[in-house]
Short mmCIF file of C-alpha atoms and ligand atoms in Angstrom, two decimals:
data_model
loop_
_atom_site.label_atom_id
_atom_site.label_comp_id
_atom_site.label_asym_id
_atom_site.label_seq_id
_atom_site.Cartn_x
_atom_site.Cartn_y
_atom_site.Cartn_z
CA MET R 25 0.09 -0.08 -0.03
CA ASN R 26 1.42 3.51 -0.96
CA LYS R 27 1.57 6.54 0.92
CA ILE R 28 -1.33 7.96 -0.81
CA SER R 29 -3.74 5.15 -0.44
CA VAL R 30 -2.75 5.09 3.48
CA LEU R 31 -3.67 8.75 3.68
CA LEU R 32 -6.87 8.34 1.54
CA LEU R 33 -7.88 5.54 3.97
CA ILE R 34 -7.33 7.90 7.06
CA VAL R 35 -9.22 10.65 5.48
CA ILE R 36 -12.26 8.30 4.71
CA GLY R 37 -12.09 6.93 8.11
CA ILE R 38 -12.45 10.50 9.77
CA LEU R 39 -15.42 11.28 7.20
CA SER R 40 -17.06 8.27 8.32
CA CYS R 41 -16.34 9.20 11.86
CA SER R 42 -18.09 12.37 11.85
CA GLU R 43 -21.14 11.10 10.04
CA ALA R 44 -21.52 8.24 12.59
CA SER R 45 -21.60 10.72 15.40
CA ASP R 46 -24.48 12.46 13.46
CA ILE R 47 -23.21 15.95 13.49
CA VAL R 48 -25.99 18.14 11.78
CA LYS R 49 -24.48 19.96 8.77
CA TYR R 50 -25.43 21.58 5.61
CA GLU R 51 -26.50 19.07 3.21
CA PRO R 52 -27.45 20.59 -0.25
CA VAL R 53 -29.55 17.84 -2.08
CA THR R 54 -30.95 19.35 -5.10
CA LEU R 55 -34.61 19.28 -5.84
CA ALA R 56 -35.61 19.10 -9.44
CA LEU R 57 -38.48 21.66 -10.60
CA GLU R 58 -40.40 20.19 -13.38
CA ILE R 59 -41.60 22.79 -15.77
CA PRO R 60 -45.02 21.52 -17.34
CA SER R 61 -44.64 21.80 -20.99
CA ASN R 62 -47.77 23.76 -21.57
CA PHE R 63 -46.71 26.51 -19.15
CA PRO R 64 -44.80 29.71 -19.91
CA ASP R 65 -41.14 30.32 -18.55
CA ILE R 66 -40.26 30.56 -14.80
CA VAL R 67 -40.03 33.89 -13.75
CA TYR R 68 -38.33 33.04 -10.23
CA ASN R 69 -34.56 33.29 -10.24
CA LEU R 70 -33.36 29.96 -8.98
CA ASP R 71 -29.86 30.79 -8.98
CA ASN R 72 -30.37 32.96 -6.05
CA ASN R 73 -32.19 30.69 -3.94
CA PRO R 74 -31.23 27.16 -5.28
CA LEU R 75 -33.97 24.30 -4.40
CA THR R 76 -32.77 21.65 -1.81
CA GLU R 77 -34.80 19.01 -0.01
CA ALA R 78 -33.89 20.62 3.38
CA GLY R 79 -34.78 24.22 2.30
CA PHE R 80 -38.05 22.83 1.05
CA GLU R 81 -38.78 20.85 4.11
CA LEU R 82 -37.92 23.97 6.46
CA GLY R 83 -40.05 25.97 4.14
CA LYS R 84 -43.04 23.73 4.74
CA ASP R 85 -42.42 23.74 8.49
CA LEU R 86 -42.59 27.34 8.57
CA PHE R 87 -45.74 27.89 6.32
CA TYR R 88 -47.43 25.39 9.11
CA GLU R 89 -45.99 27.20 12.02
CA GLY R 90 -48.16 29.22 14.29
CA LYS R 91 -45.21 30.71 15.80
CA LEU R 92 -44.83 33.09 12.98
CA SER R 93 -47.80 35.14 14.44
CA SER R 94 -47.84 37.39 17.71
CA ASN R 95 -50.37 34.90 19.43
CA ASN R 96 -48.58 31.84 17.97
CA ALA R 97 -51.75 30.39 16.53
CA ILE R 98 -51.95 31.71 13.19
CA ALA R 99 -49.93 29.98 10.59
CA CYS R 100 -49.66 30.91 6.93
CA ALA R 101 -51.96 27.64 6.32
CA PHE R 102 -54.55 29.42 8.57
CA CYS R 103 -55.53 31.27 5.48
CA HIS R 104 -54.19 29.13 2.82
CA GLU R 105 -55.64 25.61 2.92
CA GLN R 106 -54.59 23.07 0.92
CA ALA R 107 -57.94 21.49 0.04
CA PHE R 108 -59.14 24.68 -1.50
CA ALA R 109 -55.90 25.50 -3.27
CA PHE R 110 -54.51 27.02 -0.47
CA THR R 111 -57.25 29.59 0.04
CA HIS R 112 -59.39 30.47 3.27
CA HIS R 113 -62.28 28.42 2.97
CA GLY R 114 -65.49 29.84 3.72
CA HIS R 115 -64.42 33.38 4.16
CA ASN R 116 -65.02 36.15 1.80
CA LEU R 117 -62.52 38.18 3.72
CA SER R 118 -59.89 36.70 5.46
CA HIS R 119 -59.27 37.25 9.18
CA GLY R 120 -56.23 36.84 11.31
CA VAL R 121 -54.72 37.37 14.84
CA ASN R 122 -57.35 38.64 17.46
CA GLY R 123 -59.94 38.02 14.98
CA GLY R 124 -59.24 40.92 13.04
CA VAL R 125 -61.00 40.92 9.57
CA GLY R 126 -58.92 41.83 6.42
CA PHE R 127 -60.27 43.44 3.26
CA ARG R 128 -59.53 40.99 0.85
CA ASN R 129 -60.33 37.54 -0.28
CA ALA R 130 -57.45 35.12 0.22
CA GLN R 131 -55.63 34.25 -2.95
CA PRO R 132 -54.83 30.57 -3.91
CA ILE R 133 -50.92 29.68 -3.72
CA GLN R 134 -50.17 27.69 -6.87
CA ASN R 135 -47.87 28.18 -9.87
CA LEU R 136 -46.02 31.13 -8.04
CA ALA R 137 -42.74 30.82 -9.84
CA PHE R 138 -44.36 31.60 -13.02
CA GLN R 139 -45.92 35.13 -11.60
CA THR R 140 -44.47 38.56 -11.97
CA SER R 141 -46.07 40.09 -9.14
CA TYR R 142 -48.41 38.99 -6.09
CA MET R 143 -51.31 39.91 -4.20
CA TRP R 144 -54.61 41.56 -5.69
CA ASP R 145 -52.89 44.83 -6.09
CA GLY R 146 -49.41 43.61 -6.91
CA ALA R 147 -47.95 45.07 -3.69
CA ALA R 148 -45.16 42.39 -3.72
CA SER R 149 -42.86 42.36 -6.65
CA HIS R 150 -40.75 39.42 -5.52
CA LEU R 151 -41.85 36.23 -3.91
CA ASP R 152 -39.01 36.23 -1.16
CA LEU R 153 -40.58 39.46 0.03
CA GLN R 154 -44.09 38.67 -0.03
CA PRO R 155 -44.46 37.10 3.32
CA ILE R 156 -43.44 40.22 4.83
CA ILE R 157 -46.93 41.60 4.24
CA PRO R 158 -48.96 39.03 6.09
CA LEU R 159 -46.53 38.51 8.92
CA THR R 160 -46.20 41.90 9.95
CA SER R 161 -49.84 43.22 9.24
CA ASP R 162 -51.83 43.78 12.32
CA ILE R 163 -54.98 42.01 11.32
CA GLU R 164 -53.24 38.87 9.76
CA MET R 165 -50.16 37.49 11.87
CA GLY R 166 -49.40 40.77 13.70
CA GLU R 167 -45.68 39.75 14.44
CA THR R 168 -42.36 41.25 13.88
CA PHE R 169 -39.35 39.44 12.36
CA SER R 170 -37.18 39.82 15.02
CA ASN R 171 -39.67 38.35 17.37
CA VAL R 172 -40.19 35.40 15.10
CA VAL R 173 -36.47 34.81 14.68
CA THR R 174 -35.90 34.76 18.30
CA LYS R 175 -38.71 32.28 18.97
CA LEU R 176 -37.21 29.99 16.23
CA GLN R 177 -33.53 30.67 17.56
CA ALA R 178 -34.83 29.11 20.68
CA GLU R 179 -35.75 25.81 19.42
CA PRO R 180 -33.01 23.13 18.85
CA TYR R 181 -35.42 21.55 16.27
CA TYR R 182 -35.09 24.80 14.11
CA GLN R 183 -31.59 25.36 14.72
CA GLU R 184 -30.94 21.95 13.11
CA LYS R 185 -33.59 22.75 10.37
CA PHE R 186 -31.65 25.96 9.07
CA THR R 187 -28.21 24.45 9.58
CA ARG R 188 -28.95 21.62 6.99
CA ALA R 189 -31.02 23.97 4.82
CA PHE R 190 -28.55 26.87 4.57
CA GLU R 191 -24.50 27.28 4.21
CA ASP R 192 -24.43 29.86 6.81
CA GLY R 193 -26.83 27.85 8.92
CA GLU R 194 -28.18 31.04 10.56
CA VAL R 195 -31.57 31.41 11.76
CA ASN R 196 -32.53 34.70 10.43
CA THR R 197 -34.89 36.60 8.34
CA GLU R 198 -33.25 36.16 4.84
CA ASN R 199 -33.15 32.43 5.38
CA MET R 200 -36.68 32.11 6.52
CA LEU R 201 -37.93 33.95 3.66
CA LYS R 202 -35.73 31.77 1.33
CA ALA R 203 -37.25 28.77 2.81
CA LEU R 204 -40.74 29.90 2.18
CA SER R 205 -40.09 30.54 -1.52
CA GLN R 206 -38.50 27.21 -1.94
CA PHE R 207 -41.85 25.55 -0.55
CA MET R 208 -44.11 27.92 -2.43
CA VAL R 209 -42.02 27.65 -5.73
CA MET R 210 -42.53 23.90 -5.61
CA MET R 211 -46.23 24.34 -5.46
CA ILE R 212 -46.96 23.68 -9.22
CA SER R 213 -50.74 22.87 -10.04
CA SER R 214 -50.40 21.30 -13.53
CA ASN R 215 -52.23 17.99 -13.74
CA SER R 216 -55.85 18.91 -14.14
CA LYS R 217 -57.90 17.03 -16.86
CA TYR R 218 -57.55 20.12 -19.09
CA ASP R 219 -53.64 19.80 -18.69
CA LYS R 220 -53.63 16.04 -19.55
CA TYR R 221 -55.96 16.88 -22.62
CA VAL R 222 -53.91 19.64 -23.86
CA ARG R 223 -50.81 17.51 -23.23
CA ASN R 224 -52.33 14.54 -24.91
CA GLU R 225 -51.78 12.43 -21.91
CA ASP R 226 -53.59 9.20 -20.60
CA ASN R 227 -56.10 9.47 -23.74
CA VAL R 228 -57.62 12.20 -21.77
CA THR R 229 -60.66 13.76 -23.76
CA LEU R 230 -63.14 16.44 -23.24
CA THR R 231 -66.90 16.30 -23.34
CA GLU R 232 -68.64 18.02 -25.99
CA LEU R 233 -69.80 20.39 -23.34
CA GLU R 234 -66.44 21.10 -21.90
CA LEU R 235 -65.14 21.68 -25.46
CA ASN R 236 -67.84 24.10 -26.21
CA GLY R 237 -66.91 25.82 -23.00
CA LEU R 238 -63.29 25.97 -23.73
CA ASN R 239 -64.23 27.28 -27.19
CA THR R 240 -66.24 30.35 -25.82
CA PHE R 241 -63.70 30.76 -23.17
CA GLN R 242 -61.03 31.37 -25.50
CA ASN R 243 -63.24 33.92 -27.70
CA LYS R 244 -64.65 35.82 -24.67
CA CYS R 245 -62.33 35.50 -21.75
CA ALA R 246 -58.76 34.68 -22.87
CA THR R 247 -57.94 37.97 -23.59
CA CYS R 248 -57.32 38.62 -19.83
CA HIS R 249 -57.39 35.25 -18.65
CA ALA R 250 -54.44 34.21 -21.04
CA THR R 251 -51.97 31.34 -21.40
CA ASP R 252 -52.35 28.03 -19.56
CA LEU R 253 -51.75 29.96 -16.26
CA PHE R 254 -55.28 31.74 -17.01
CA SER R 255 -53.84 35.20 -16.31
CA ASP R 256 -51.82 37.52 -18.49
CA GLN R 257 -50.77 38.69 -15.15
CA SER R 258 -51.70 42.46 -16.08
CA PHE R 259 -53.92 44.65 -13.87
CA ARG R 260 -57.40 45.21 -15.25
CA ASN R 261 -60.68 46.94 -14.29
CA ASN R 262 -63.45 44.18 -15.03
CA GLY R 263 -66.63 46.67 -14.02
CA LEU R 264 -67.39 45.37 -10.48
CA SER R 265 -69.45 47.85 -8.65
CA ILE R 266 -67.48 49.84 -6.08
CA ASN R 267 -68.03 48.40 -2.48
CA PRO R 268 -68.60 51.61 -0.41
CA LEU R 269 -67.72 50.10 2.79
CA LEU R 270 -64.40 48.91 1.51
CA ASN R 271 -63.74 51.35 -1.29
CA ASP R 272 -60.53 49.35 -2.42
CA GLN R 273 -58.83 51.04 -5.08
CA GLY R 274 -56.64 48.09 -5.93
CA ARG R 275 -53.61 48.98 -8.29
CA TYR R 276 -54.21 52.66 -7.55
CA ASP R 277 -52.91 52.44 -4.01
CA ILE R 278 -49.70 51.13 -5.33
CA LEU R 279 -48.57 53.94 -7.57
CA GLU R 280 -51.35 56.26 -7.19
CA ASP R 281 -51.68 56.46 -11.07
CA PRO R 282 -55.42 57.49 -11.88
CA ASN R 283 -55.22 55.00 -14.95
CA ASP R 284 -55.07 52.30 -12.19
CA LEU R 285 -58.19 53.01 -10.29
CA TYR R 286 -60.28 49.82 -9.43
CA LYS R 287 -57.73 47.71 -11.24
CA PHE R 288 -57.01 44.23 -9.86
CA LYS R 289 -54.40 41.53 -10.94
CA VAL R 290 -56.19 38.97 -13.42
CA PRO R 291 -56.51 35.78 -11.13
CA SER R 292 -55.61 32.50 -12.51
CA LEU R 293 -58.76 30.18 -12.88
CA ARG R 294 -56.94 27.21 -12.19
CA ASN R 295 -58.76 25.06 -9.45
CA VAL R 296 -61.22 27.88 -9.48
CA GLU R 297 -64.13 25.07 -8.54
CA VAL R 298 -62.81 25.14 -5.05
CA THR R 299 -61.48 28.68 -4.34
CA TYR R 300 -64.67 30.24 -3.91
CA PRO R 301 -65.79 32.78 -2.92
CA TYR R 302 -64.82 34.95 -5.97
CA MET R 303 -63.42 38.37 -6.67
CA HIS R 304 -60.83 40.42 -4.46
CA ASP R 305 -63.58 40.88 -2.02
CA GLY R 306 -65.00 37.42 -2.48
CA ARG R 307 -68.64 39.07 -3.34
CA PHE R 308 -69.51 36.12 -5.41
CA SER R 309 -69.90 32.75 -4.06
CA THR R 310 -70.54 30.81 -7.01
CA LEU R 311 -69.29 30.44 -10.84
CA GLN R 312 -72.90 31.03 -12.19
CA ALA R 313 -72.90 34.50 -10.13
CA VAL R 314 -69.76 35.36 -11.79
CA LEU R 315 -71.07 34.70 -15.19
CA ASP R 316 -74.18 36.49 -14.63
CA PHE R 317 -72.23 39.17 -13.43
CA TYR R 318 -70.08 39.41 -16.70
CA ASP R 319 -73.23 39.14 -18.67
CA SER R 320 -75.64 41.68 -17.12
CA ALA R 321 -74.05 43.34 -14.24
CA VAL R 322 -70.78 44.92 -15.21
CA VAL R 323 -71.04 48.72 -14.46
CA ASP R 324 -69.24 51.73 -15.66
CA ASN R 325 -67.03 52.77 -12.54
CA GLY R 326 -65.27 55.00 -14.57
CA ASN R 327 -62.21 53.04 -15.71
CA VAL R 328 -63.45 49.57 -17.21
CA ASP R 329 -61.31 47.75 -19.48
CA ASP R 330 -62.10 48.37 -23.22
CA VAL R 331 -62.08 44.60 -23.85
CA LEU R 332 -65.37 44.69 -21.99
CA LEU R 333 -66.76 47.53 -24.05
CA ARG R 334 -69.81 46.37 -26.18
CA ALA R 335 -70.66 47.50 -29.88
CA ASP R 336 -73.64 49.18 -28.24
CA GLY R 337 -71.62 51.31 -25.95
CA SER R 338 -72.49 49.17 -22.72
CA TYR R 339 -70.17 47.21 -20.78
CA GLY R 340 -70.07 43.34 -20.14
CA ILE R 341 -69.86 40.11 -22.16
CA THR R 342 -72.97 38.61 -23.69
CA LEU R 343 -73.48 34.91 -22.70
CA SER R 344 -76.30 32.74 -23.34
CA ASP R 345 -77.52 30.03 -20.73
CA TYR R 346 -75.73 27.20 -22.73
CA GLU R 347 -72.70 29.37 -22.93
CA LYS R 348 -72.60 29.83 -19.03
CA GLU R 349 -73.27 26.25 -18.52
CA SER R 350 -70.28 25.07 -20.76
CA ILE R 351 -67.97 27.59 -19.37
CA ILE R 352 -68.72 26.32 -15.93
CA ALA R 353 -68.24 22.68 -17.15
CA PHE R 354 -64.83 23.86 -18.76
CA LEU R 355 -63.61 25.73 -15.55
CA TYR R 356 -64.22 22.40 -13.77
CA THR R 357 -61.81 20.63 -15.90
CA LEU R 358 -59.18 22.95 -14.42
CA THR R 359 -59.44 21.29 -10.89
CA ASP R 360 -56.18 19.25 -10.08
CA ASP R 361 -56.87 16.79 -7.52
CA GLN R 362 -53.36 15.40 -7.41
CA PHE R 363 -52.37 18.89 -6.33
CA LEU R 364 -55.30 19.48 -3.79
CA GLU R 365 -54.12 16.27 -2.17
CA ASP R 366 -50.44 16.25 -2.80
CA GLU R 367 -48.93 14.89 0.70
CA ARG R 368 -45.42 16.96 -0.33
CA PHE R 369 -47.45 20.03 0.61
CA SER R 370 -49.46 18.62 3.29
CA GLU R 371 -48.83 19.23 7.19
CA TYR R 372 -48.58 15.52 8.04
C1 LIG A 22 -55.08 36.10 7.88
C2 LIG A 22 -55.04 35.60 6.79
C3 LIG A 22 -53.68 35.23 6.00
C4 LIG A 22 -52.52 34.63 6.45
C5 LIG A 22 -52.02 34.33 7.85
C6 LIG A 22 -51.48 34.69 5.42
N1 LIG A 22 -52.17 35.29 4.40
FE1 LIG A 22 -51.34 35.13 2.44
N2 LIG A 22 -52.72 35.97 1.59
C7 LIG A 22 -54.13 36.39 2.29
C8 LIG A 22 -54.93 37.26 1.61
C9 LIG A 22 -56.21 38.20 2.23
C10 LIG A 22 -54.17 37.55 0.44
C11 LIG A 22 -54.75 38.42 -0.65
C12 LIG A 22 -54.04 39.84 0.05
C13 LIG A 22 -54.08 40.97 -0.67
O1 LIG A 22 -54.27 40.97 -2.22
O2 LIG A 22 -54.12 42.29 -0.54
C14 LIG A 22 -52.91 36.77 0.46
C15 LIG A 22 -52.03 36.55 -0.58
C16 LIG A 22 -51.07 35.68 -0.41
C17 LIG A 22 -50.02 35.51 -1.74
C18 LIG A 22 -50.18 36.00 -3.15
C19 LIG A 22 -50.60 35.15 -4.14
C20 LIG A 22 -50.69 35.53 -5.30
O3 LIG A 22 -51.19 34.91 -6.29
O4 LIG A 22 -50.29 36.88 -5.58
C21 LIG A 22 -49.03 34.74 -1.20
C22 LIG A 22 -47.98 34.16 -1.96
C23 LIG A 22 -49.18 34.50 0.44
N3 LIG A 22 -50.58 35.08 0.69
C24 LIG A 22 -48.55 33.70 1.11
C25 LIG A 22 -48.76 33.66 2.46
C26 LIG A 22 -47.52 33.25 3.37
C27 LIG A 22 -46.30 32.66 2.91
C28 LIG A 22 -48.03 33.32 4.71
C29 LIG A 22 -47.42 33.19 5.93
C30 LIG A 22 -46.08 33.77 6.17
C31 LIG A 22 -49.59 34.08 4.47
N4 LIG A 22 -49.79 34.19 3.32
C32 LIG A 22 -50.19 34.23 5.58
C33 LIG A 22 -54.44 35.84 3.64
C34 LIG A 22 -53.42 35.39 4.51
C1 LIG A 23 -61.05 42.78 -19.04
C2 LIG A 23 -60.34 41.42 -18.68
C3 LIG A 23 -61.04 40.42 -18.20
C4 LIG A 23 -62.08 39.53 -19.10
C5 LIG A 23 -62.50 39.58 -20.58
C6 LIG A 23 -62.62 38.50 -18.22
N1 LIG A 23 -62.05 38.82 -16.91
FE1 LIG A 23 -62.35 37.56 -15.32
N2 LIG A 23 -61.34 38.75 -14.14
C7 LIG A 23 -60.69 39.70 -14.53
C8 LIG A 23 -60.08 40.45 -13.21
C9 LIG A 23 -59.28 41.59 -13.17
C10 LIG A 23 -60.62 39.61 -12.11
C11 LIG A 23 -60.54 40.16 -10.59
C12 LIG A 23 -61.52 41.15 -10.36
C13 LIG A 23 -61.57 41.87 -8.96
O1 LIG A 23 -61.41 40.79 -8.13
O2 LIG A 23 -61.75 42.95 -8.74
C14 LIG A 23 -61.36 38.37 -12.63
C15 LIG A 23 -62.03 37.66 -11.93
C16 LIG A 23 -62.64 36.43 -12.50
C17 LIG A 23 -63.06 35.39 -11.80
C18 LIG A 23 -62.93 35.20 -10.07
C19 LIG A 23 -61.65 34.39 -9.78
C20 LIG A 23 -61.22 34.36 -8.33
O3 LIG A 23 -60.34 33.63 -8.12
O4 LIG A 23 -61.61 35.16 -7.76
C21 LIG A 23 -63.62 34.20 -12.58
C22 LIG A 23 -64.20 33.05 -12.20
C23 LIG A 23 -63.54 35.14 -13.93
N3 LIG A 23 -63.00 36.14 -13.83
C24 LIG A 23 -63.96 34.49 -15.13
C25 LIG A 23 -63.92 35.00 -16.20
C26 LIG A 23 -64.67 34.35 -17.42
C27 LIG A 23 -65.31 32.98 -17.25
C28 LIG A 23 -64.65 35.05 -18.33
C29 LIG A 23 -65.16 35.26 -19.64
C30 LIG A 23 -66.70 35.14 -19.60
C31 LIG A 23 -63.73 36.49 -17.80
N4 LIG A 23 -63.48 36.11 -16.66
C32 LIG A 23 -63.47 37.49 -18.77
C33 LIG A 23 -60.43 40.26 -15.83
C34 LIG A 23 -61.21 39.74 -16.90
#
């Protein structure tokens, strides 16, 4: 045996010893993100926050962790429930710590890596920064980052998890936000009946009613609910009457540009069967009510999108009863049970 092999044996010996003593260390096991072939390009820059198994697991723990709130009871998952595509079931307006009622309907958490902005008004332009809003909002989680970091630092469980997930191993705000993003970036919903149909998978076909609905949808809705994300990601005013109690001005509040009055981010319609109630304030509880609205209740609130202007000068999208029925049948094909039940995203 030459000197080099002896040295090698010693080194291997040392390495296996340290493993046997179970020292917790940074273990970057890469997680692959599969981009569905019918989706547009990913927007989130993974180079700045590479996905790892340990980062994803930590992010999931944090998403389900009540200690992120001031009363230790309101986790992100409190308002974002998996069975309802991570929306707040049964609430038109979400409420959080101390029963405070918010002023908007909780959005689903799905396909966020493909989005250019977040929240109904686009208040967050980067996914890593989005959680700052709910965490520090008085009516949602009512907490400060320094308190949360102190609470997590006190727990050996989290010290270990952060050590495994990040090279510097620090339990700090930056790593917390990165871990949450890793969890949310992985939450891709792309296996609905519709997806299998457009990707020619498993011999899935649509019924005549569903196909007619898809056709009408493409003609009358897809200008705004565009691409297979079902949103062109722009801010639009779809002619809802103004709720005088909330007077939510939407995108206007971000840049104070009068052209933005009452504009809201075009929502994705994936899993829309389970994300009721609908619109930024949850005013409609059924899809039928949404379609009745587009057909006959669009109001001129001063800034309605031109796409909705009819030849006779009124606003709205004319829809027959059959068109409504078929659009709803089509929208139901966007339900992705695999995502709604995926154990990778479940608490236990
Ligand atoms: C009290 C209820 C509540 C809690 C708790 C909560 N959220 Fe939300 N979430 C909402 C509401 C309501 C919206 C829409 C807010 C708006 O547009 O102003 C939202 C929007 C979002 C969005 C934007 C989705 C999109 O498509 O733009 C993300 C991402 C998100 N929440 C993640 C989180 C994370 C992560 C946490 C925990 C740190 C969290 N939320 C805690 C209610 C909540
Ligand atoms: C001019 C652009 C535009 C057109 C055309 C349009 N929508 Fe919308 N849609 C929006 C916007 C913007 C919202 C969110 C409005 C809000 O909450 O203030 C929305 C909301 C919705 C919602 C509620 C989703 C949720 O998660 O709350 C549904 C369902 C919907 N639209 C379906 C349709 C259908 C079906 C059509 C065609 C008949 C259609 N839309 C045409 C822009 C549009």
